[in-house]
PDB file of C-alpha atoms in Angstrom:
ATOM      1  CA  UNK A   1      -0.051   0.196   0.390  1.00 43.00           C
ATOM      2  CA  UNK A   2       1.348   3.437  -1.481  1.00 53.00           C
ATOM      3  CA  UNK A   3       1.637   6.315   1.218  1.00 60.00           C
ATOM      4  CA  UNK A   4      -0.424   9.510  -0.390  1.00 61.00           C
ATOM      5  CA  UNK A   5       1.572  12.627  -0.873  1.00 63.00           C
ATOM      6  CA  UNK A   6       0.800  15.095   1.776  1.00 68.00           C
ATOM      7  CA  UNK A   7       2.159  18.203  -0.270  1.00 73.00           C
ATOM      8  CA  UNK A   8      -1.051  18.798  -1.710  1.00 76.00           C
ATOM      9  CA  UNK A   9      -4.604  19.310  -0.071  1.00 77.00           C
ATOM     10  CA  UNK A  10      -7.749  17.772  -1.920  1.00 81.00           C
ATOM     11  CA  UNK A  11     -11.091  19.009  -0.857  1.00 85.00           C
ATOM     12  CA  UNK A  12     -14.202  18.064  -2.027  1.00 88.00           C
ATOM     13  CA  UNK A  13     -17.628  19.814  -2.654  1.00 88.00           C
ATOM     14  CA  UNK A  14     -20.624  17.465  -2.786  1.00 89.00           C
ATOM     15  CA  UNK A  15     -23.620  18.921  -4.247  1.00 86.00           C
ATOM     16  CA  UNK A  16     -27.085  17.717  -4.082  1.00 85.00           C
ATOM     17  CA  UNK A  17     -28.451  17.940  -7.488  1.00 81.00           C
ATOM     18  CA  UNK A  18     -32.153  19.309  -6.924  1.00 86.00           C
ATOM     19  CA  UNK A  19     -34.019  17.347 -10.126  1.00 87.00           C
ATOM     20  CA  UNK A  20     -32.311  14.776 -11.640  1.00 87.00           C
ATOM     21  CA  UNK A  21     -34.392  14.861 -14.364  1.00 89.00           C
ATOM     22  CA  UNK A  22     -32.826  18.280 -15.180  1.00 90.00           C
ATOM     23  CA  UNK A  23     -29.257  17.005 -15.400  1.00 91.00           C
ATOM     24  CA  UNK A  24     -28.283  16.070 -18.888  1.00 91.00           C
ATOM     25  CA  UNK A  25     -25.484  14.121 -17.503  1.00 94.00           C
ATOM     26  CA  UNK A  26     -27.961  11.652 -15.294  1.00 93.00           C
ATOM     27  CA  UNK A  27     -30.288  11.563 -18.460  1.00 93.00           C
ATOM     28  CA  UNK A  28     -27.470  10.620 -20.871  1.00 94.00           C
ATOM     29  CA  UNK A  29     -26.614   8.105 -18.142  1.00 95.00           C
ATOM     30  CA  UNK A  30     -29.871   6.854 -18.183  1.00 93.00           C
ATOM     31  CA  UNK A  31     -30.804   6.608 -21.795  1.00 94.00           C
ATOM     32  CA  UNK A  32     -27.712   4.349 -21.931  1.00 94.00           C
ATOM     33  CA  UNK A  33     -28.570   2.150 -19.172  1.00 93.00           C
ATOM     34  CA  UNK A  34     -31.587   1.492 -20.703  1.00 93.00           C
ATOM     35  CA  UNK A  35     -30.102   0.966 -23.984  1.00 91.00           C
ATOM     36  CA  UNK A  36     -28.047  -1.697 -22.190  1.00 91.00           C
ATOM     37  CA  UNK A  37     -30.611  -3.436 -21.267  1.00 91.00           C
ATOM     38  CA  UNK A  38     -32.239  -3.569 -24.497  1.00 90.00           C
ATOM     39  CA  UNK A  39     -34.861  -0.854 -24.501  1.00 90.00           C
ATOM     40  CA  UNK A  40     -35.175   0.137 -28.217  1.00 88.00           C
ATOM     41  CA  UNK A  41     -33.192   3.750 -28.413  1.00 88.00           C
ATOM     42  CA  UNK A  42     -36.125   5.194 -29.905  1.00 91.00           C
ATOM     43  CA  UNK A  43     -38.490   4.685 -27.175  1.00 92.00           C
ATOM     44  CA  UNK A  44     -36.047   5.401 -24.302  1.00 91.00           C
ATOM     45  CA  UNK A  45     -35.427   9.210 -25.957  1.00 91.00           C
ATOM     46  CA  UNK A  46     -39.074   9.484 -26.693  1.00 93.00           C
ATOM     47  CA  UNK A  47     -39.408   8.382 -23.019  1.00 92.00           C
ATOM     48  CA  UNK A  48     -36.721  10.579 -21.594  1.00 93.00           C
ATOM     49  CA  UNK A  49     -37.773  13.742 -23.690  1.00 92.00           C
ATOM     50  CA  UNK A  50     -41.395  13.685 -22.317  1.00 93.00           C
ATOM     51  CA  UNK A  51     -40.403  12.998 -18.376  1.00 93.00           C
ATOM     52  CA  UNK A  52     -37.697  15.933 -18.545  1.00 92.00           C
ATOM     53  CA  UNK A  53     -40.344  18.196 -20.170  1.00 91.00           C
ATOM     54  CA  UNK A  54     -42.677  17.014 -17.782  1.00 92.00           C
ATOM     55  CA  UNK A  55     -39.886  18.222 -14.554  1.00 90.00           C
ATOM     56  CA  UNK A  56     -40.099  21.451 -15.750  1.00 88.00           C
ATOM     57  CA  UNK A  57     -37.227  21.729 -19.041  1.00 88.00           C
ATOM     58  CA  UNK A  58     -38.101  24.350 -21.653  1.00 91.00           C
ATOM     59  CA  UNK A  59     -36.704  21.936 -24.459  1.00 92.00           C
ATOM     60  CA  UNK A  60     -34.141  18.828 -24.633  1.00 93.00           C
ATOM     61  CA  UNK A  61     -32.452  17.469 -27.862  1.00 94.00           C
ATOM     62  CA  UNK A  62     -31.229  14.277 -27.396  1.00 94.00           C
ATOM     63  CA  UNK A  63     -28.706  12.166 -30.150  1.00 94.00           C
ATOM     64  CA  UNK A  64     -28.021   8.617 -30.418  1.00 94.00           C
ATOM     65  CA  UNK A  65     -25.378   7.524 -32.601  1.00 94.00           C
ATOM     66  CA  UNK A  66     -23.459   4.600 -33.832  1.00 92.00           C
ATOM     67  CA  UNK A  67     -25.136   1.084 -34.880  1.00 91.00           C
ATOM     68  CA  UNK A  68     -28.105   1.566 -33.984  1.00 89.00           C
ATOM     69  CA  UNK A  69     -31.072  -1.196 -33.752  1.00 86.00           C
ATOM     70  CA  UNK A  70     -27.407  -3.453 -35.256  1.00 85.00           C
ATOM     71  CA  UNK A  71     -26.887  -1.955 -38.366  1.00 86.00           C
ATOM     72  CA  UNK A  72     -24.573  -2.428 -41.158  1.00 90.00           C
ATOM     73  CA  UNK A  73     -23.710   1.323 -40.858  1.00 92.00           C
ATOM     74  CA  UNK A  74     -23.725   3.333 -38.087  1.00 90.00           C
ATOM     75  CA  UNK A  75     -25.934   6.493 -38.297  1.00 91.00           C
ATOM     76  CA  UNK A  76     -27.548   9.167 -36.129  1.00 92.00           C
ATOM     77  CA  UNK A  77     -31.328   9.367 -34.408  1.00 90.00           C
ATOM     78  CA  UNK A  78     -32.392  12.638 -33.041  1.00 91.00           C
ATOM     79  CA  UNK A  79     -35.439  13.287 -30.678  1.00 89.00           C
ATOM     80  CA  UNK A  80     -35.830  16.825 -29.875  1.00 87.00           C
ATOM     81  CA  UNK A  81     -38.812  18.872 -27.952  1.00 88.00           C
ATOM     82  CA  UNK A  82     -39.295  22.590 -28.240  1.00 87.00           C
ATOM     83  CA  UNK A  83     -36.394  24.953 -28.930  1.00 80.00           C
ATOM     84  CA  UNK A  84     -32.718  24.836 -27.406  1.00 85.00           C
ATOM     85  CA  UNK A  85     -31.440  28.011 -28.237  1.00 82.00           C
ATOM     86  CA  UNK A  86     -27.721  27.429 -28.990  1.00 78.00           C
ATOM     87  CA  UNK A  87     -26.686  30.509 -29.896  1.00 77.00           C
ATOM     88  CA  UNK A  88     -28.169  32.788 -27.033  1.00 78.00           C
ATOM     89  CA  UNK A  89     -25.405  33.186 -24.326  1.00 79.00           C
ATOM     90  CA  UNK A  90     -28.202  34.157 -22.121  1.00 80.00           C
ATOM     91  CA  UNK A  91     -30.058  30.901 -21.840  1.00 83.00           C
ATOM     92  CA  UNK A  92     -29.297  28.438 -20.003  1.00 85.00           C
ATOM     93  CA  UNK A  93     -28.156  24.969 -22.150  1.00 88.00           C
ATOM     94  CA  UNK A  94     -26.796  22.010 -20.104  1.00 89.00           C
ATOM     95  CA  UNK A  95     -24.766  19.721 -21.831  1.00 94.00           C
ATOM     96  CA  UNK A  96     -23.821  16.167 -21.971  1.00 94.00           C
ATOM     97  CA  UNK A  97     -22.308  13.044 -23.461  1.00 95.00           C
ATOM     98  CA  UNK A  98     -22.473   8.986 -22.829  1.00 94.00           C
ATOM     99  CA  UNK A  99     -21.392   5.998 -24.067  1.00 94.00           C
ATOM    100  CA  UNK A 100     -22.830   2.747 -24.048  1.00 92.00           C
ATOM    101  CA  UNK A 101     -21.183  -0.935 -25.119  1.00 92.00           C
ATOM    102  CA  UNK A 102     -23.368  -2.677 -26.758  1.00 90.00           C
ATOM    103  CA  UNK A 103     -22.815  -6.477 -28.743  1.00 90.00           C
ATOM    104  CA  UNK A 104     -22.689  -4.562 -32.194  1.00 89.00           C
ATOM    105  CA  UNK A 105     -20.076  -1.779 -31.384  1.00 90.00           C
ATOM    106  CA  UNK A 106     -20.083   1.798 -28.842  1.00 93.00           C
ATOM    107  CA  UNK A 107     -23.056   3.971 -29.436  1.00 93.00           C
ATOM    108  CA  UNK A 108     -22.554   7.660 -28.653  1.00 94.00           C
ATOM    109  CA  UNK A 109     -25.943   9.580 -26.656  1.00 94.00           C
ATOM    110  CA  UNK A 110     -25.380  13.222 -26.664  1.00 95.00           C
ATOM    111  CA  UNK A 111     -27.925  15.327 -24.144  1.00 94.00           C
ATOM    112  CA  UNK A 112     -29.100  19.267 -24.806  1.00 94.00           C
ATOM    113  CA  UNK A 113     -31.663  20.834 -22.048  1.00 93.00           C
ATOM    114  CA  UNK A 114     -32.596  23.942 -22.310  1.00 90.00           C
ATOM    115  CA  UNK A 115     -33.700  24.547 -18.107  1.00 88.00           C
ATOM    116  CA  UNK A 116     -34.523  28.395 -19.462  1.00 80.00           C
ATOM    117  CA  UNK A 117     -32.588  31.954 -19.036  1.00 80.00           C
ATOM    118  CA  UNK A 118     -30.153  33.021 -16.222  1.00 77.00           C
ATOM    119  CA  UNK A 119     -30.879  34.789 -13.524  1.00 75.00           C
ATOM    120  CA  UNK A 120     -29.726  38.524 -13.639  1.00 67.00           C
ATOM    121  CA  UNK A 121     -27.986  39.326 -10.327  1.00 62.00           C
TER     122      UNK A 121
END
């Protein structure tokens, strides 16, 4: 067992996620787990998008890429509900990328969630 080097102090800050359906990383990992469990990617994307919108999001966009449904050629499938203003700087857009391994290869999942606009302080 090796000893830790005490020259540097490590500080960990834990923050509670108030609503996991509005966190893009948790949503992407949830879709990845569903695809690993052999749930259809279209069903997983649509159900997650609807649940996220019910949780209070202003918009959501989900992209799954890879050998979807065991296809010979990789392709991308998109689902989007309402708008995701990617060029508006004052909009609060959360982005995450997750990967999952299937029997056919790797599938990448990208998620954009628009929560609203930043509050002026």
